[in-house]
Amino acid sequence: MIIKKMHEMGVRSEHAYMAGMASIGLSVVAWIGSLRMEAGTGLARADRWGIFVGEWAPTFFGLGLALSHYEQQDGTLTADVHEFRPTRKTG
C-alpha cells in the first residue's frame, strides 16, 4: 500500500537507491562534523551521530528494492538487466 502510494507520487527505485548512497556519505560527514564542531563531547557522541545517520541507508535500499519489485510488476521499470550486460557474439 505504501509502496504503491510512493510510486503514484513519482518516487522511483532509483531515487531510493540514490538516497541510500547519499546517506552513507552523510553518515561520514556527520561523524566528522560532530568531532570538529562539538569539541569536548568526545568520540562517543560523534559515533552516535554517524550511526544514527548510517541507519537510514538500509531503509532506503529496502524501499528501493520494494519499489523495483513494484515497478517490475507494473511494467514501469525504466531499465532492464539486459541493458547493463554486454551482448556476446556467438560464432
mmCIF file of N, CA and C in Angstrom:
data_model
loop_
_atom_site.group_PDB
_atom_site.id
_atom_site.type_symbol
_atom_site.label_atom_id
_atom_site.label_comp_id
_atom_site.label_asym_id
_atom_site.label_seq_id
_atom_site.Cartn_x
_atom_site.Cartn_y
_atom_site.Cartn_z
ATOM 1 N N MET A 1 0.811 -1.191 0.000
ATOM 2 C CA MET A 1 0.000 0.000 0.000
ATOM 3 C C MET A 1 0.863 1.267 0.000
ATOM 4 N N ILE A 2 1.859 1.303 0.870
ATOM 5 C CA ILE A 2 2.736 2.468 0.950
ATOM 6 C C ILE A 2 3.590 2.567 -0.307
ATOM 7 N N ILE A 3 4.079 1.430 -0.778
ATOM 8 C CA ILE A 3 4.916 1.418 -1.980
ATOM 9 C C ILE A 3 4.114 1.895 -3.182
ATOM 10 N N LYS A 4 2.871 1.453 -3.286
ATOM 11 C CA LYS A 4 2.015 1.885 -4.392
ATOM 12 C C LYS A 4 1.810 3.398 -4.342
ATOM 13 N N LYS A 5 1.564 3.922 -3.149
ATOM 14 C CA LYS A 5 1.356 5.365 -2.984
ATOM 15 C C LYS A 5 2.625 6.145 -3.338
ATOM 16 N N MET A 6 3.780 5.636 -2.914
ATOM 17 C CA MET A 6 5.038 6.298 -3.254
ATOM 18 C C MET A 6 5.240 6.303 -4.768
ATOM 19 N N HIS A 7 4.924 5.178 -5.411
ATOM 20 C CA HIS A 7 5.058 5.080 -6.869
ATOM 21 C C HIS A 7 4.137 6.076 -7.566
ATOM 22 N N GLU A 8 2.923 6.199 -7.073
ATOM 23 C CA GLU A 8 1.973 7.147 -7.652
ATOM 24 C C GLU A 8 2.420 8.593 -7.462
ATOM 25 N N MET A 9 3.184 8.859 -6.395
ATOM 26 C CA MET A 9 3.697 10.201 -6.131
ATOM 27 C C MET A 9 4.929 10.513 -6.981
ATOM 28 N N GLY A 10 5.431 9.529 -7.707
ATOM 29 C CA GLY A 10 6.568 9.756 -8.582
ATOM 30 C C GLY A 10 7.902 9.285 -8.037
ATOM 31 N N VAL A 11 7.907 8.652 -6.877
ATOM 32 C CA VAL A 11 9.145 8.133 -6.307
ATOM 33 C C VAL A 11 9.477 6.824 -7.017
ATOM 34 N N ARG A 12 10.685 6.708 -7.526
ATOM 35 C CA ARG A 12 11.112 5.512 -8.240
ATOM 36 C C ARG A 12 12.235 4.822 -7.471
ATOM 37 N N SER A 13 12.512 3.596 -7.834
ATOM 38 C CA SER A 13 13.540 2.820 -7.140
ATOM 39 C C SER A 13 14.900 3.519 -7.218
ATOM 40 N N GLU A 14 15.185 4.157 -8.348
ATOM 41 C CA GLU A 14 16.460 4.859 -8.496
ATOM 42 C C GLU A 14 16.604 5.980 -7.466
ATOM 43 N N HIS A 15 15.508 6.646 -7.158
ATOM 44 C CA HIS A 15 15.541 7.713 -6.151
ATOM 45 C C HIS A 15 15.908 7.147 -4.777
ATOM 46 N N ALA A 16 15.319 6.021 -4.431
ATOM 47 C CA ALA A 16 15.604 5.412 -3.129
ATOM 48 C C ALA A 16 17.051 4.930 -3.059
ATOM 49 N N TYR A 17 17.554 4.350 -4.151
ATOM 50 C CA TYR A 17 18.947 3.900 -4.171
ATOM 51 C C TYR A 17 19.905 5.084 -4.032
ATOM 52 N N MET A 18 19.613 6.179 -4.717
ATOM 53 C CA MET A 18 20.463 7.374 -4.602
ATOM 54 C C MET A 18 20.422 7.933 -3.181
ATOM 55 N N ALA A 19 19.254 7.907 -2.555
ATOM 56 C CA ALA A 19 19.147 8.382 -1.172
ATOM 57 C C ALA A 19 19.955 7.490 -0.233
ATOM 58 N N GLY A 20 19.964 6.198 -0.489
ATOM 59 C CA GLY A 20 20.766 5.278 0.324
ATOM 60 C C GLY A 20 22.249 5.572 0.206
ATOM 61 N N MET A 21 22.710 5.799 -1.021
ATOM 62 C CA MET A 21 24.125 6.124 -1.222
ATOM 63 C C MET A 21 24.469 7.473 -0.584
ATOM 64 N N ALA A 22 23.579 8.432 -0.715
ATOM 65 C CA ALA A 22 23.814 9.749 -0.120
ATOM 66 C C ALA A 22 23.865 9.662 1.405
ATOM 67 N N SER A 23 23.043 8.810 2.000
ATOM 68 C CA SER A 23 23.037 8.704 3.457
ATOM 69 C C SER A 23 24.318 8.077 3.983
ATOM 70 N N ILE A 24 24.955 7.233 3.174
ATOM 71 C CA ILE A 24 26.254 6.681 3.591
ATOM 72 C C ILE A 24 27.285 7.807 3.656
ATOM 73 N N GLY A 25 27.321 8.643 2.623
ATOM 74 C CA GLY A 25 28.231 9.781 2.638
ATOM 75 C C GLY A 25 27.904 10.770 3.745
ATOM 76 N N LEU A 26 26.613 11.007 3.957
ATOM 77 C CA LEU A 26 26.188 11.925 5.005
ATOM 78 C C LEU A 26 26.558 11.402 6.389
ATOM 79 N N SER A 27 26.586 10.086 6.538
ATOM 80 C CA SER A 27 26.989 9.489 7.806
ATOM 81 C C SER A 27 28.427 9.847 8.146
ATOM 82 N N VAL A 28 29.301 9.772 7.149
ATOM 83 C CA VAL A 28 30.712 10.131 7.361
ATOM 84 C C VAL A 28 30.837 11.622 7.655
ATOM 85 N N VAL A 29 30.098 12.439 6.905
ATOM 86 C CA VAL A 29 30.134 13.884 7.124
ATOM 87 C C VAL A 29 29.618 14.230 8.525
ATOM 88 N N ALA A 30 28.559 13.572 8.978
ATOM 89 C CA ALA A 30 28.018 13.830 10.318
ATOM 90 C C ALA A 30 29.016 13.437 11.390
ATOM 91 N N TRP A 31 29.697 12.335 11.175
ATOM 92 C CA TRP A 31 30.684 11.888 12.158
ATOM 93 C C TRP A 31 31.838 12.876 12.256
ATOM 94 N N ILE A 32 32.383 13.268 11.102
ATOM 95 C CA ILE A 32 33.500 14.225 11.094
ATOM 96 C C ILE A 32 33.047 15.588 11.614
ATOM 97 N N GLY A 33 31.865 16.010 11.201
ATOM 98 C CA GLY A 33 31.342 17.297 11.664
ATOM 99 C C GLY A 33 31.133 17.336 13.161
ATOM 100 N N SER A 34 30.641 16.251 13.720
ATOM 101 C CA SER A 34 30.433 16.198 15.163
ATOM 102 C C SER A 34 31.759 16.228 15.910
ATOM 103 N N LEU A 35 32.760 15.561 15.367
ATOM 104 C CA LEU A 35 34.077 15.587 16.013
ATOM 105 C C LEU A 35 34.653 17.001 16.047
ATOM 106 N N ARG A 36 34.487 17.730 14.954
ATOM 107 C CA ARG A 36 35.103 19.060 14.845
ATOM 108 C C ARG A 36 34.282 20.162 15.490
ATOM 109 N N MET A 37 32.970 20.130 15.332
ATOM 110 C CA MET A 37 32.131 21.230 15.803
ATOM 111 C C MET A 37 31.720 21.101 17.267
ATOM 112 N N GLU A 38 31.707 19.903 17.769
ATOM 113 C CA GLU A 38 31.322 19.689 19.162
ATOM 114 C C GLU A 38 32.533 19.236 19.964
ATOM 115 N N ALA A 39 33.538 20.054 19.943
ATOM 116 C CA ALA A 39 34.773 19.708 20.657
ATOM 117 C C ALA A 39 34.486 19.537 22.146
ATOM 118 N N GLY A 40 35.101 18.541 22.727
ATOM 119 C CA GLY A 40 34.924 18.296 24.154
ATOM 120 C C GLY A 40 33.839 17.294 24.472
ATOM 121 N N THR A 41 32.994 16.947 23.513
ATOM 122 C CA THR A 41 31.932 15.967 23.792
ATOM 123 C C THR A 41 32.414 14.544 23.583
ATOM 124 N N GLY A 42 33.558 14.388 22.936
ATOM 125 C CA GLY A 42 34.168 13.075 22.813
ATOM 126 C C GLY A 42 33.796 12.334 21.550
ATOM 127 N N LEU A 43 34.502 11.246 21.369
ATOM 128 C CA LEU A 43 34.323 10.403 20.201
ATOM 129 C C LEU A 43 32.991 9.661 20.233
ATOM 130 N N ALA A 44 32.496 9.362 21.421
ATOM 131 C CA ALA A 44 31.244 8.607 21.535
ATOM 132 C C ALA A 44 30.068 9.359 20.922
ATOM 133 N N ARG A 45 30.027 10.658 21.133
ATOM 134 C CA ARG A 45 28.930 11.443 20.561
ATOM 135 C C ARG A 45 29.018 11.468 19.032
ATOM 136 N N ALA A 46 30.210 11.623 18.494
ATOM 137 C CA ALA A 46 30.390 11.598 17.048
ATOM 138 C C ALA A 46 29.986 10.241 16.483
ATOM 139 N N ASP A 47 30.350 9.183 17.194
ATOM 140 C CA ASP A 47 29.953 7.841 16.760
ATOM 141 C C ASP A 47 28.443 7.690 16.725
ATOM 142 N N ARG A 48 27.762 8.219 17.722
ATOM 143 C CA ARG A 48 26.295 8.133 17.755
ATOM 144 C C ARG A 48 25.664 8.872 16.579
ATOM 145 N N TRP A 49 26.204 10.053 16.227
ATOM 146 C CA TRP A 49 25.679 10.787 15.076
ATOM 147 C C TRP A 49 25.894 9.997 13.789
ATOM 148 N N GLY A 50 27.094 9.456 13.631
ATOM 149 C CA GLY A 50 27.389 8.683 12.433
ATOM 150 C C GLY A 50 26.519 7.450 12.307
ATOM 151 N N ILE A 51 26.307 6.766 13.402
ATOM 152 C CA ILE A 51 25.466 5.567 13.387
ATOM 153 C C ILE A 51 24.011 5.930 13.137
ATOM 154 N N PHE A 52 23.540 7.025 13.738
ATOM 155 C CA PHE A 52 22.155 7.449 13.547
ATOM 156 C C PHE A 52 21.853 7.696 12.071
ATOM 157 N N VAL A 53 22.719 8.460 11.419
ATOM 158 C CA VAL A 53 22.507 8.744 10.002
ATOM 159 C C VAL A 53 22.776 7.492 9.164
ATOM 160 N N GLY A 54 23.728 6.671 9.580
ATOM 161 C CA GLY A 54 24.052 5.448 8.857
ATOM 162 C C GLY A 54 22.927 4.430 8.835
ATOM 163 N N GLU A 55 22.036 4.508 9.799
ATOM 164 C CA GLU A 55 20.901 3.584 9.837
ATOM 165 C C GLU A 55 19.861 3.883 8.762
ATOM 166 N N TRP A 56 19.941 5.038 8.148
ATOM 167 C CA TRP A 56 18.983 5.381 7.089
ATOM 168 C C TRP A 56 19.239 4.577 5.822
ATOM 169 N N ALA A 57 20.510 4.262 5.538
ATOM 170 C CA ALA A 57 20.865 3.596 4.279
ATOM 171 C C ALA A 57 20.108 2.283 4.067
ATOM 172 N N PRO A 58 20.069 1.366 5.034
ATOM 173 C CA PRO A 58 19.328 0.119 4.788
ATOM 174 C C PRO A 58 17.835 0.355 4.531
ATOM 175 N N THR A 59 17.289 1.378 5.164
ATOM 176 C CA THR A 59 15.871 1.698 4.937
ATOM 177 C C THR A 59 15.650 2.140 3.498
ATOM 178 N N PHE A 60 16.511 3.035 3.013
ATOM 179 C CA PHE A 60 16.380 3.500 1.631
ATOM 180 C C PHE A 60 16.610 2.371 0.628
ATOM 181 N N PHE A 61 17.600 1.512 0.891
ATOM 182 C CA PHE A 61 17.847 0.393 -0.018
ATOM 183 C C PHE A 61 16.683 -0.588 -0.004
ATOM 184 N N GLY A 62 16.086 -0.813 1.154
ATOM 185 C CA GLY A 62 14.902 -1.672 1.239
ATOM 186 C C GLY A 62 13.726 -1.091 0.472
ATOM 187 N N LEU A 63 13.521 0.214 0.603
ATOM 188 C CA LEU A 63 12.467 0.870 -0.172
ATOM 189 C C LEU A 63 12.757 0.787 -1.669
ATOM 190 N N GLY A 64 14.029 0.909 -2.030
ATOM 191 C CA GLY A 64 14.409 0.788 -3.433
ATOM 192 C C GLY A 64 14.080 -0.588 -3.990
ATOM 193 N N LEU A 65 14.353 -1.621 -3.213
ATOM 194 C CA LEU A 65 14.020 -2.976 -3.654
ATOM 195 C C LEU A 65 12.519 -3.161 -3.794
ATOM 196 N N ALA A 66 11.772 -2.679 -2.814
ATOM 197 C CA ALA A 66 10.312 -2.811 -2.868
ATOM 198 C C ALA A 66 9.743 -2.053 -4.063
ATOM 199 N N LEU A 67 10.251 -0.854 -4.304
ATOM 200 C CA LEU A 67 9.788 -0.080 -5.455
ATOM 201 C C LEU A 67 10.177 -0.759 -6.766
ATOM 202 N N SER A 68 11.364 -1.349 -6.804
ATOM 203 C CA SER A 68 11.801 -2.050 -8.008
ATOM 204 C C SER A 68 10.898 -3.240 -8.312
ATOM 205 N N HIS A 69 10.539 -3.991 -7.282
ATOM 206 C CA HIS A 69 9.618 -5.117 -7.479
ATOM 207 C C HIS A 69 8.259 -4.626 -7.968
ATOM 208 N N TYR A 70 7.797 -3.540 -7.396
ATOM 209 C CA TYR A 70 6.514 -2.981 -7.825
ATOM 210 C C TYR A 70 6.588 -2.517 -9.277
ATOM 211 N N GLU A 71 7.698 -1.861 -9.628
ATOM 212 C CA GLU A 71 7.870 -1.379 -10.996
ATOM 213 C C GLU A 71 7.948 -2.539 -11.990
ATOM 214 N N GLN A 72 8.553 -3.645 -11.593
ATOM 215 C CA GLN A 72 8.610 -4.819 -12.467
ATOM 216 C C GLN A 72 7.219 -5.377 -12.710
ATOM 217 N N GLN A 73 6.422 -5.455 -11.667
ATOM 218 C CA GLN A 73 5.055 -5.982 -11.799
ATOM 219 C C GLN A 73 4.176 -5.017 -12.577
ATOM 220 N N ASP A 74 4.406 -3.719 -12.376
ATOM 221 C CA ASP A 74 3.597 -2.689 -13.026
ATOM 222 C C ASP A 74 4.025 -2.452 -14.473
ATOM 223 N N GLY A 75 5.235 -2.880 -14.805
ATOM 224 C CA GLY A 75 5.745 -2.681 -16.150
ATOM 225 C C GLY A 75 6.346 -1.311 -16.376
ATOM 226 N N THR A 76 6.665 -0.592 -15.296
ATOM 227 C CA THR A 76 7.211 0.759 -15.428
ATOM 228 C C THR A 76 8.689 0.838 -15.069
ATOM 229 N N LEU A 77 9.343 -0.299 -14.909
ATOM 230 C CA LEU A 77 10.769 -0.296 -14.601
ATOM 231 C C LEU A 77 11.510 0.295 -15.786
ATOM 232 N N THR A 78 12.355 1.298 -15.535
ATOM 233 C CA THR A 78 12.974 2.047 -16.631
ATOM 234 C C THR A 78 14.177 1.346 -17.227
ATOM 235 N N ALA A 79 14.803 0.450 -16.515
ATOM 236 C CA ALA A 79 15.984 -0.238 -17.035
ATOM 237 C C ALA A 79 15.814 -1.736 -16.850
ATOM 238 N N ASP A 80 16.360 -2.475 -17.775
ATOM 239 C CA ASP A 80 16.310 -3.921 -17.717
ATOM 240 C C ASP A 80 17.720 -4.430 -17.452
ATOM 241 N N VAL A 81 17.841 -5.574 -16.846
ATOM 242 C CA VAL A 81 19.144 -6.141 -16.538
ATOM 243 C C VAL A 81 19.945 -6.330 -17.817
ATOM 244 N N HIS A 82 19.292 -6.678 -18.900
ATOM 245 C CA HIS A 82 19.981 -6.935 -20.155
ATOM 246 C C HIS A 82 20.599 -5.673 -20.756
ATOM 247 N N GLU A 83 20.122 -4.512 -20.358
ATOM 248 C CA GLU A 83 20.705 -3.269 -20.852
ATOM 249 C C GLU A 83 22.099 -3.048 -20.275
ATOM 250 N N PHE A 84 22.372 -3.630 -19.115
ATOM 251 C CA PHE A 84 23.646 -3.431 -18.450
ATOM 252 C C PHE A 84 24.671 -4.493 -18.819
ATOM 253 N N ARG A 85 24.227 -5.609 -19.333
ATOM 254 C CA ARG A 85 25.139 -6.688 -19.704
ATOM 255 C C ARG A 85 25.516 -6.554 -21.178
ATOM 256 N N PRO A 86 26.813 -6.686 -21.457
ATOM 257 C CA PRO A 86 27.186 -6.637 -22.873
ATOM 258 C C PRO A 86 26.706 -7.892 -23.584
ATOM 259 N N THR A 87 26.304 -7.733 -24.812
ATOM 260 C CA THR A 87 25.852 -8.883 -25.576
ATOM 261 C C THR A 87 27.045 -9.626 -26.130
ATOM 262 N N ARG A 88 26.965 -10.942 -26.101
ATOM 263 C CA ARG A 88 28.052 -11.778 -26.608
ATOM 264 C C ARG A 88 27.765 -12.166 -28.048
ATOM 265 N N LYS A 89 28.808 -12.130 -28.815
ATOM 266 C CA LYS A 89 28.675 -12.585 -30.189
ATOM 267 C C LYS A 89 28.981 -14.073 -30.239
ATOM 268 N N THR A 90 28.109 -14.808 -30.847
ATOM 269 C CA THR A 90 28.347 -16.237 -30.991
ATOM 270 C C THR A 90 28.959 -16.486 -32.352
ATOM 271 N N GLY A 91 29.850 -17.380 -32.373
ATOM 272 C CA GLY A 91 30.382 -17.617 -33.698
ATOM 273 C C GLY A 91 31.582 -18.363 -33.705
#
